[in-house]
CSV table of C-alpha atoms in Angstrom, one decimal:
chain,number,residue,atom,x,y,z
A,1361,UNK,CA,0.0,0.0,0.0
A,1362,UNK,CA,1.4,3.5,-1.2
A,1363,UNK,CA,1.9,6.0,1.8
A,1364,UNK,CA,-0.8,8.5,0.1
A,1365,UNK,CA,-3.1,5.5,0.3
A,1366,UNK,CA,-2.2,4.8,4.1
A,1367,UNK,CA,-2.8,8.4,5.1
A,1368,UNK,CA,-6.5,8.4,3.7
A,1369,UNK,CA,-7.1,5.7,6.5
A,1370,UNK,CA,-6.7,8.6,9.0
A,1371,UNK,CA,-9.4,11.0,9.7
A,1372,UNK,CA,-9.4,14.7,8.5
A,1373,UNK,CA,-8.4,17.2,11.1
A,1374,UNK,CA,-11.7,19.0,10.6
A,1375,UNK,CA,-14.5,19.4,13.1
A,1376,UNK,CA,-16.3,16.8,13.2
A,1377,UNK,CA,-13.3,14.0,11.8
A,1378,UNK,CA,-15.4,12.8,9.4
A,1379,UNK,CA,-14.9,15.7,7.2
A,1380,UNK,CA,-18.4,15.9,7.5
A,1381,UNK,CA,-18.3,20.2,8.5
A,1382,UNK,CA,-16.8,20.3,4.6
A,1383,UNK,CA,-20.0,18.6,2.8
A,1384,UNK,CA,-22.8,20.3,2.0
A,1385,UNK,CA,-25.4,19.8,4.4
A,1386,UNK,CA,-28.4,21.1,2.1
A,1387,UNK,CA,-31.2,20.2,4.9
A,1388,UNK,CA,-29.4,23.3,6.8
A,1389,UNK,CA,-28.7,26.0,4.2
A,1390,UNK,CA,-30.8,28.4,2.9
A,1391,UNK,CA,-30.9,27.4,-0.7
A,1392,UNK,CA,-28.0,29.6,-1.5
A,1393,UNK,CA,-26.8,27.6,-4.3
A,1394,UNK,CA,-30.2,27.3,-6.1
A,1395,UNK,CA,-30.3,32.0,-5.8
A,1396,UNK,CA,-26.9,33.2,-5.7
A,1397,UNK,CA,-24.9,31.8,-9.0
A,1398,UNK,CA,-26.3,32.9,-12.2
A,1399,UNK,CA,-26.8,29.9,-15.0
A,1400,UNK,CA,-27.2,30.4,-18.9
A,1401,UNK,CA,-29.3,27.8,-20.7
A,1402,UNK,CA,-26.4,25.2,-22.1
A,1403,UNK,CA,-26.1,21.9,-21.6
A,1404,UNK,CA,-26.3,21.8,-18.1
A,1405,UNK,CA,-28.6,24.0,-17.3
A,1406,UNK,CA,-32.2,24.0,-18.9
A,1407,UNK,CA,-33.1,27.7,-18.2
A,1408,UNK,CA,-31.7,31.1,-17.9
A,1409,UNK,CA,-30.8,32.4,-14.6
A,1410,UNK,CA,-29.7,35.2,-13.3
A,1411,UNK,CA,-27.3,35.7,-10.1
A,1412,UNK,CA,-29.5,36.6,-7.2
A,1413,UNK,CA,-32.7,35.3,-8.3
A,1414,UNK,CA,-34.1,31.8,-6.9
A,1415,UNK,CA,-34.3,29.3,-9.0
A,1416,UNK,CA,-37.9,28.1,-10.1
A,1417,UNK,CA,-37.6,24.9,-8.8
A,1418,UNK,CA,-36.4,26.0,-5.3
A,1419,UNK,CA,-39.5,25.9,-3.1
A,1420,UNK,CA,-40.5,27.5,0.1
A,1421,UNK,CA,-38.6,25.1,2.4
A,1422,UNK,CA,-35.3,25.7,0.6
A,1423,UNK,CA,-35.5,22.0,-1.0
A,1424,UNK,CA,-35.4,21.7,-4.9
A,1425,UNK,CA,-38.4,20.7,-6.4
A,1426,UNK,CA,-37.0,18.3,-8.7
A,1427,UNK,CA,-34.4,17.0,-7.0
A,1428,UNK,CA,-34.9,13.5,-7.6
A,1429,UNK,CA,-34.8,14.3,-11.4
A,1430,UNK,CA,-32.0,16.9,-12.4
A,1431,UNK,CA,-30.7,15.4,-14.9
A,1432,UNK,CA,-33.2,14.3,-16.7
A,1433,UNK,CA,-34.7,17.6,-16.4
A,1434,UNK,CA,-31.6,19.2,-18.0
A,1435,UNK,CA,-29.9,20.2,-14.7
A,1436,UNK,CA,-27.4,18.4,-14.9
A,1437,UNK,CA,-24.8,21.2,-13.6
A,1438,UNK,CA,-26.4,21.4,-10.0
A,1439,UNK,CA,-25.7,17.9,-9.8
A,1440,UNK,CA,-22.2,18.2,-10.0
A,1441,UNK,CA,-21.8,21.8,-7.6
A,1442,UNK,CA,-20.5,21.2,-4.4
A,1443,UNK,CA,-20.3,24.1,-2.1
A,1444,UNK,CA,-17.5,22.3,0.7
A,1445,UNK,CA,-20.2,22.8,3.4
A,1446,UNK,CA,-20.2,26.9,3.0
A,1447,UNK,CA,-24.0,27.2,2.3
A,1448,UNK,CA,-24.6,25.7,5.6
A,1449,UNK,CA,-21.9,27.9,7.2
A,1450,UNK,CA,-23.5,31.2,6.2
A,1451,UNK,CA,-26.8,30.1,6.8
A,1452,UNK,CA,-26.2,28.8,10.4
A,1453,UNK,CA,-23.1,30.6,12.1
A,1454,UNK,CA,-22.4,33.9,9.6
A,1455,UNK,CA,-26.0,34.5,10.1
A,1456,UNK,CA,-27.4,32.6,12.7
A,1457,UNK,CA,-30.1,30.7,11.1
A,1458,UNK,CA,-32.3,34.0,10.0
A,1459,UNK,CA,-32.8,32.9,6.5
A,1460,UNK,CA,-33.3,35.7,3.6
A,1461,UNK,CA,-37.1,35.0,3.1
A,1462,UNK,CA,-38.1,35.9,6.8
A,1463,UNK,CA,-35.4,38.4,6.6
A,1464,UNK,CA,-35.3,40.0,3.4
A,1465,UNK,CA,-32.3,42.5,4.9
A,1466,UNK,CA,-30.2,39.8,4.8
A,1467,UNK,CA,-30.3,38.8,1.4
A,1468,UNK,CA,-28.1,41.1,-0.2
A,1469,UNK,CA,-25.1,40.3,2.1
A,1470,UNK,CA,-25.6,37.0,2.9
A,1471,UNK,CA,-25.5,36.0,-1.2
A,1472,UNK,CA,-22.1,38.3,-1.1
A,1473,UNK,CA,-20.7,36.3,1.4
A,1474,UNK,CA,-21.5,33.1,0.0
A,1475,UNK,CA,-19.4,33.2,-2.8
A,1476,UNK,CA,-16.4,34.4,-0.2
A,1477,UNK,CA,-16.6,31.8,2.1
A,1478,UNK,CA,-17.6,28.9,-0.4
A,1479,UNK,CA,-13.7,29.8,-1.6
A,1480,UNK,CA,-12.7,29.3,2.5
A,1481,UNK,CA,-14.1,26.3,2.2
A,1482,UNK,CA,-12.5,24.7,-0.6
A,1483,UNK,CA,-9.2,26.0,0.7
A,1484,UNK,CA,-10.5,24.0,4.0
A,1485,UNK,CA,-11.1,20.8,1.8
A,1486,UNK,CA,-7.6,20.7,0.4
A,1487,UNK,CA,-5.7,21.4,3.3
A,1488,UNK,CA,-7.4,18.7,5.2
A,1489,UNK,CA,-6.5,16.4,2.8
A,1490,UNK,CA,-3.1,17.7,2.6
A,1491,UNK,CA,-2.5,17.6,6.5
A,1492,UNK,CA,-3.5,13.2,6.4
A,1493,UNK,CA,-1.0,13.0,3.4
A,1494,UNK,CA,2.1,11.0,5.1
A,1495,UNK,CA,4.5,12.2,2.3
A,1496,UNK,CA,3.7,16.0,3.4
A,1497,UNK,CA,4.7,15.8,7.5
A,1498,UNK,CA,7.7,17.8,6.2
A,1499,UNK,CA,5.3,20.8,6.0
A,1500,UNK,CA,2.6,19.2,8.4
A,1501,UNK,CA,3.3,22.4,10.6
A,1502,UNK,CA,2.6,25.0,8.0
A,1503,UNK,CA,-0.5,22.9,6.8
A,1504,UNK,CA,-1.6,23.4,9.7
A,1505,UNK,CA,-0.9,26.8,10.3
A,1506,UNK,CA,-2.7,28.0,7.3
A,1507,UNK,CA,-6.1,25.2,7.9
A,1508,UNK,CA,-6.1,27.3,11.3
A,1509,UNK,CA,-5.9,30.7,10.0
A,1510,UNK,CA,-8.7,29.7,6.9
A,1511,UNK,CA,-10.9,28.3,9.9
A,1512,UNK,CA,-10.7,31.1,11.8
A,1513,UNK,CA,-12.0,33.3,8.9
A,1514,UNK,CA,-14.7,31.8,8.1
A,1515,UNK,CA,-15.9,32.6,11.8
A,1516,UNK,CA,-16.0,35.9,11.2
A,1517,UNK,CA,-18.8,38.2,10.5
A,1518,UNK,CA,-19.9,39.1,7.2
A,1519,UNK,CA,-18.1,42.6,7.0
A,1520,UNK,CA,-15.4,40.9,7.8
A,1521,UNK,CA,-15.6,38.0,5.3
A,1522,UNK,CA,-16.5,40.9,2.4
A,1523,UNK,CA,-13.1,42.7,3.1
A,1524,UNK,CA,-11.2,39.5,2.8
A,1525,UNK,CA,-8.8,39.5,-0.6
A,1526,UNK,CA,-9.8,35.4,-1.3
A,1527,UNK,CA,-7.3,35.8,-3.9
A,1528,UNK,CA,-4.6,36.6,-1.8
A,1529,UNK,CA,-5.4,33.7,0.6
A,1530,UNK,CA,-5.6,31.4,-2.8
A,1531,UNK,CA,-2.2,32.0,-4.2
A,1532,UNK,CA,-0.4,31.4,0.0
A,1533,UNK,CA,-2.6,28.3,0.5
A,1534,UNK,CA,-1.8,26.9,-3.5
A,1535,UNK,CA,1.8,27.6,-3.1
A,1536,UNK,CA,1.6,25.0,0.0
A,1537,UNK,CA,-0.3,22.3,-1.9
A,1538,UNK,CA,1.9,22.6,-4.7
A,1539,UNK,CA,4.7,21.7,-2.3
A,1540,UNK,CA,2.4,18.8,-0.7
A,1541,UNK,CA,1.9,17.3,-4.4
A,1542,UNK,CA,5.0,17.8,-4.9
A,1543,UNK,CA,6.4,15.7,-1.9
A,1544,UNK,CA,3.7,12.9,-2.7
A,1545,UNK,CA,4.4,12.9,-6.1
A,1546,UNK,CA,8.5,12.2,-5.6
A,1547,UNK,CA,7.9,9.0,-4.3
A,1548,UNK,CA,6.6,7.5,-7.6
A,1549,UNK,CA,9.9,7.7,-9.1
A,1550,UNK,CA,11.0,8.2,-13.0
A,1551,UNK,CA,9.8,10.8,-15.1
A,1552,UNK,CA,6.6,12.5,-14.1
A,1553,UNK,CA,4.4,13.7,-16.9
A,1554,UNK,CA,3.3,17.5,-16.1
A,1555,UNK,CA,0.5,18.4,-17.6
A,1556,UNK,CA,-0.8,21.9,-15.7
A,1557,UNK,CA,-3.3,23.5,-17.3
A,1558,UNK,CA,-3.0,21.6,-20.3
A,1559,UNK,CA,-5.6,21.2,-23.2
A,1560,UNK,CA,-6.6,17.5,-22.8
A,1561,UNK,CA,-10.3,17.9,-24.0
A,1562,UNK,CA,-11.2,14.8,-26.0
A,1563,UNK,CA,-7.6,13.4,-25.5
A,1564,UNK,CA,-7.1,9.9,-26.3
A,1565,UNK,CA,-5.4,8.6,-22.5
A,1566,UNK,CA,-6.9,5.1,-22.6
A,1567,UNK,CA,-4.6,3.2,-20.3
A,1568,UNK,CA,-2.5,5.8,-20.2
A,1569,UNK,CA,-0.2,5.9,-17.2
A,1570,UNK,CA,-0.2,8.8,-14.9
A,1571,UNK,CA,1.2,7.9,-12.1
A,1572,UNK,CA,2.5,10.7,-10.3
A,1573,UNK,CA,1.5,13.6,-13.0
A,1574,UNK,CA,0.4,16.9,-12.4
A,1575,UNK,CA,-3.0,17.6,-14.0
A,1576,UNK,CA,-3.3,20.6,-12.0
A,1577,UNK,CA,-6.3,22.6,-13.8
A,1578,UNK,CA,-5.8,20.4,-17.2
A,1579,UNK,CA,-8.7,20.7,-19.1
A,1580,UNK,CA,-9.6,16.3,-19.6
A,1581,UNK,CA,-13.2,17.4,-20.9
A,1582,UNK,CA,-14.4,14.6,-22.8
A,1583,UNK,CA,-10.9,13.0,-22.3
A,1584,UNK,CA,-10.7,8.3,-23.1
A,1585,UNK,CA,-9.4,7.9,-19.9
A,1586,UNK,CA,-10.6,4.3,-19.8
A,1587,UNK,CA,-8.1,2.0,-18.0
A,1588,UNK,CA,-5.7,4.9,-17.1
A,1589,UNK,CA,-3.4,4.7,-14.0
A,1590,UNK,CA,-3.7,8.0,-12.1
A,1591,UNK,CA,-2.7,6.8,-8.8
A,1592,UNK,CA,-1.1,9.7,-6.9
A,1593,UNK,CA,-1.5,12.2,-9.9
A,1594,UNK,CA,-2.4,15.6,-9.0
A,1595,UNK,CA,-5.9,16.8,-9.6
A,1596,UNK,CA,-6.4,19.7,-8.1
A,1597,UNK,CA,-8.8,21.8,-10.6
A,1598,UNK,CA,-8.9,19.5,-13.4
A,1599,UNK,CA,-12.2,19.5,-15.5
A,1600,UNK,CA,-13.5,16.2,-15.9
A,1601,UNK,CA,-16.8,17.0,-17.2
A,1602,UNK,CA,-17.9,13.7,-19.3
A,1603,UNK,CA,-14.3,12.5,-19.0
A,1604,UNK,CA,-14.5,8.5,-19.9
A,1605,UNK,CA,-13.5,7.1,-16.5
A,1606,UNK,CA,-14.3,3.7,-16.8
A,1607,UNK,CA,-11.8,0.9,-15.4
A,1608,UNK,CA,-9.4,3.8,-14.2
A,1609,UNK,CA,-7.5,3.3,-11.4
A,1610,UNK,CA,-8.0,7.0,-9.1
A,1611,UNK,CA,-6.8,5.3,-5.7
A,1612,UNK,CA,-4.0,7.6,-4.0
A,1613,UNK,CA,-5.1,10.4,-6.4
A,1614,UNK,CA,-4.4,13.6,-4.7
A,1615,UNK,CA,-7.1,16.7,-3.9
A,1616,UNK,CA,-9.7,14.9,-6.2
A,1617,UNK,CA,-13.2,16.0,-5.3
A,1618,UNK,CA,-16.7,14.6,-5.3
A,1619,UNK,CA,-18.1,17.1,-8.0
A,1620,UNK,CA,-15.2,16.0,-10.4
A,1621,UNK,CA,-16.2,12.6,-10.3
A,1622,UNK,CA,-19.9,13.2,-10.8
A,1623,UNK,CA,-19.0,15.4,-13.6
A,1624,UNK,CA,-17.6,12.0,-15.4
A,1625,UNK,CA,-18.3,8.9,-16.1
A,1626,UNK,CA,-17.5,5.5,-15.1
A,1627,UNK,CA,-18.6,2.2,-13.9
A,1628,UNK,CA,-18.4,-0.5,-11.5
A,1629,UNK,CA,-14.7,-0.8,-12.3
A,1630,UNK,CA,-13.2,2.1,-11.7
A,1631,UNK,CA,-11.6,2.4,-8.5
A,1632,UNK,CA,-11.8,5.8,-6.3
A,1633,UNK,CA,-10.4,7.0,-2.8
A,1634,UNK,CA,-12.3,5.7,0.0
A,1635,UNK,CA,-13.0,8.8,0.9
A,1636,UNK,CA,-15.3,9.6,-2.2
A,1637,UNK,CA,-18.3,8.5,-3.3
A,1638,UNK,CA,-19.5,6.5,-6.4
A,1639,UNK,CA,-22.1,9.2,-8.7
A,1640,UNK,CA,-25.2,7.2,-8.7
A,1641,UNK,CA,-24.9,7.6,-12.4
A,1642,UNK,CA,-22.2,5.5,-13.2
């Protein structure tokens, strides 16, 4: 077993240990992603939208009306959002539970802040991951320096969350992951592929072997990635939106998210980290 694989048996250092405070929790937030993001009829979204306007299918209880048919419905880009457990952070703590309906004063603020803190959280979700990593106990200290500093921002109030510079706190906190990936990565040996950024869509990768590469941000839309090896490659921000997953090997992958994999496809043989989930629609 590879030591990125062996760290994922440890829990997050998040509240909770279950990494549970960095999943949405949509029975306790406000609906925030059904109002605040606008959406443009395309592929994954059946109707125009604009930012700051509920969705038509969100109902008075904050549940989506169709939720049990998105995709079918031509929704399929709500199914693949994840919000890293900020909606419910606004709605409950920034705001103390007084939901923009009942309190229309809010509303304005509270769907500025969303945005803000939905970038906290993601920041949250990767050092987390970052901090069980074995490879990374190098920087174990300055992980967790920065997941303590991110935390204690998103306590704050939602002046203070509005006069944060995200941007800022984007570039410090990448700079550590890149050194995190980096230390994982070294242990695969031979020549790494990087790949940052790169133009992958509709790339032919079947069985491809990634080991170790950095797909940072590579754009794999579309991407034959059937059979591929991408143990311990480097995900962070890669678009894998109908990316052909099936029979890949995604075990030990580093700072791979839920959304990425429900963007894809796959099946029954495609192996993930424990830690994620298999899309319903595989």
């Amino acid at each position: 077993m590879s030591a990125t694989s062996e760290a994922r048996d440890h829990p997050e250092p998040i509240a909770g240990g279950d990494g549970s405070a960095l999943r949405a929790d949509c029975g306790n937030c406000f609906g925030l992603c059904c109002v605040v993001p606008a959406f443009a009829a395309s592929a994954d979204f059946a109707i125009d939208k604009p930012a700051g306007r509920a969705c038509p299918n969100l109902r008075q209880d904050f549940r989506c009306g169709i939720h049990d048919r998105l995709r079918p419905e031509g929704f399929t880009g709500c199914t693949v959002y994840d919000c890293f457990g900020a909606g419910q952070k606004v709605s409950q703590v920034t705001f103390g539970g007084r939901d923009w309906r009942r309190n229309p004063g809010t509303a304005k603020q509270m769907f500025e802040v969303f945005p803000v803190m939905r970038d906290l959280h993601e920041l949250l979700r990767y050092l987390a991951e970052a901090l069980a990593l074995e490879a990374a106990r190098p920087i174990r200290a300055e992980l967790r320096a920065a997941f303590d500093e991110i935390e204690g921002l998103t306590q704050g109030d939602p002046d203070s969350l509005l006069r944060l510079d995200a941007a800022a706190r984007w570039r410090q906190v990448n700079a550590l992951l890149l050194r995190a990936s980096e230390l994982v990565r070294a242990g695969v040996g031979g020549r790494r592929k990087d790949r940052r950024g790169a133009d992958l869509i509709g790339a032919k990768l079947k069985g491809a072997d990634l080991r170790g590469a950095s797909l940072r941000g590579a754009y794999l839309i579309g991407a034959d990635l059937r059979g591929a090896d991408l143990r311990t490659a480097d995900l962070i921000g890669a678009d894998l939106r109908d990316a052909d997953l099936r029979g890949a090997d995604l075990t030990g992958s580093i700072f791979l998210v839920q959304a990425q994999l429900d963007a894809a496809r796959g099946d029954t043989a495609t192996r993930i980290p424990p830690s994620l989930t298999r899309p319903a629609h595989w």
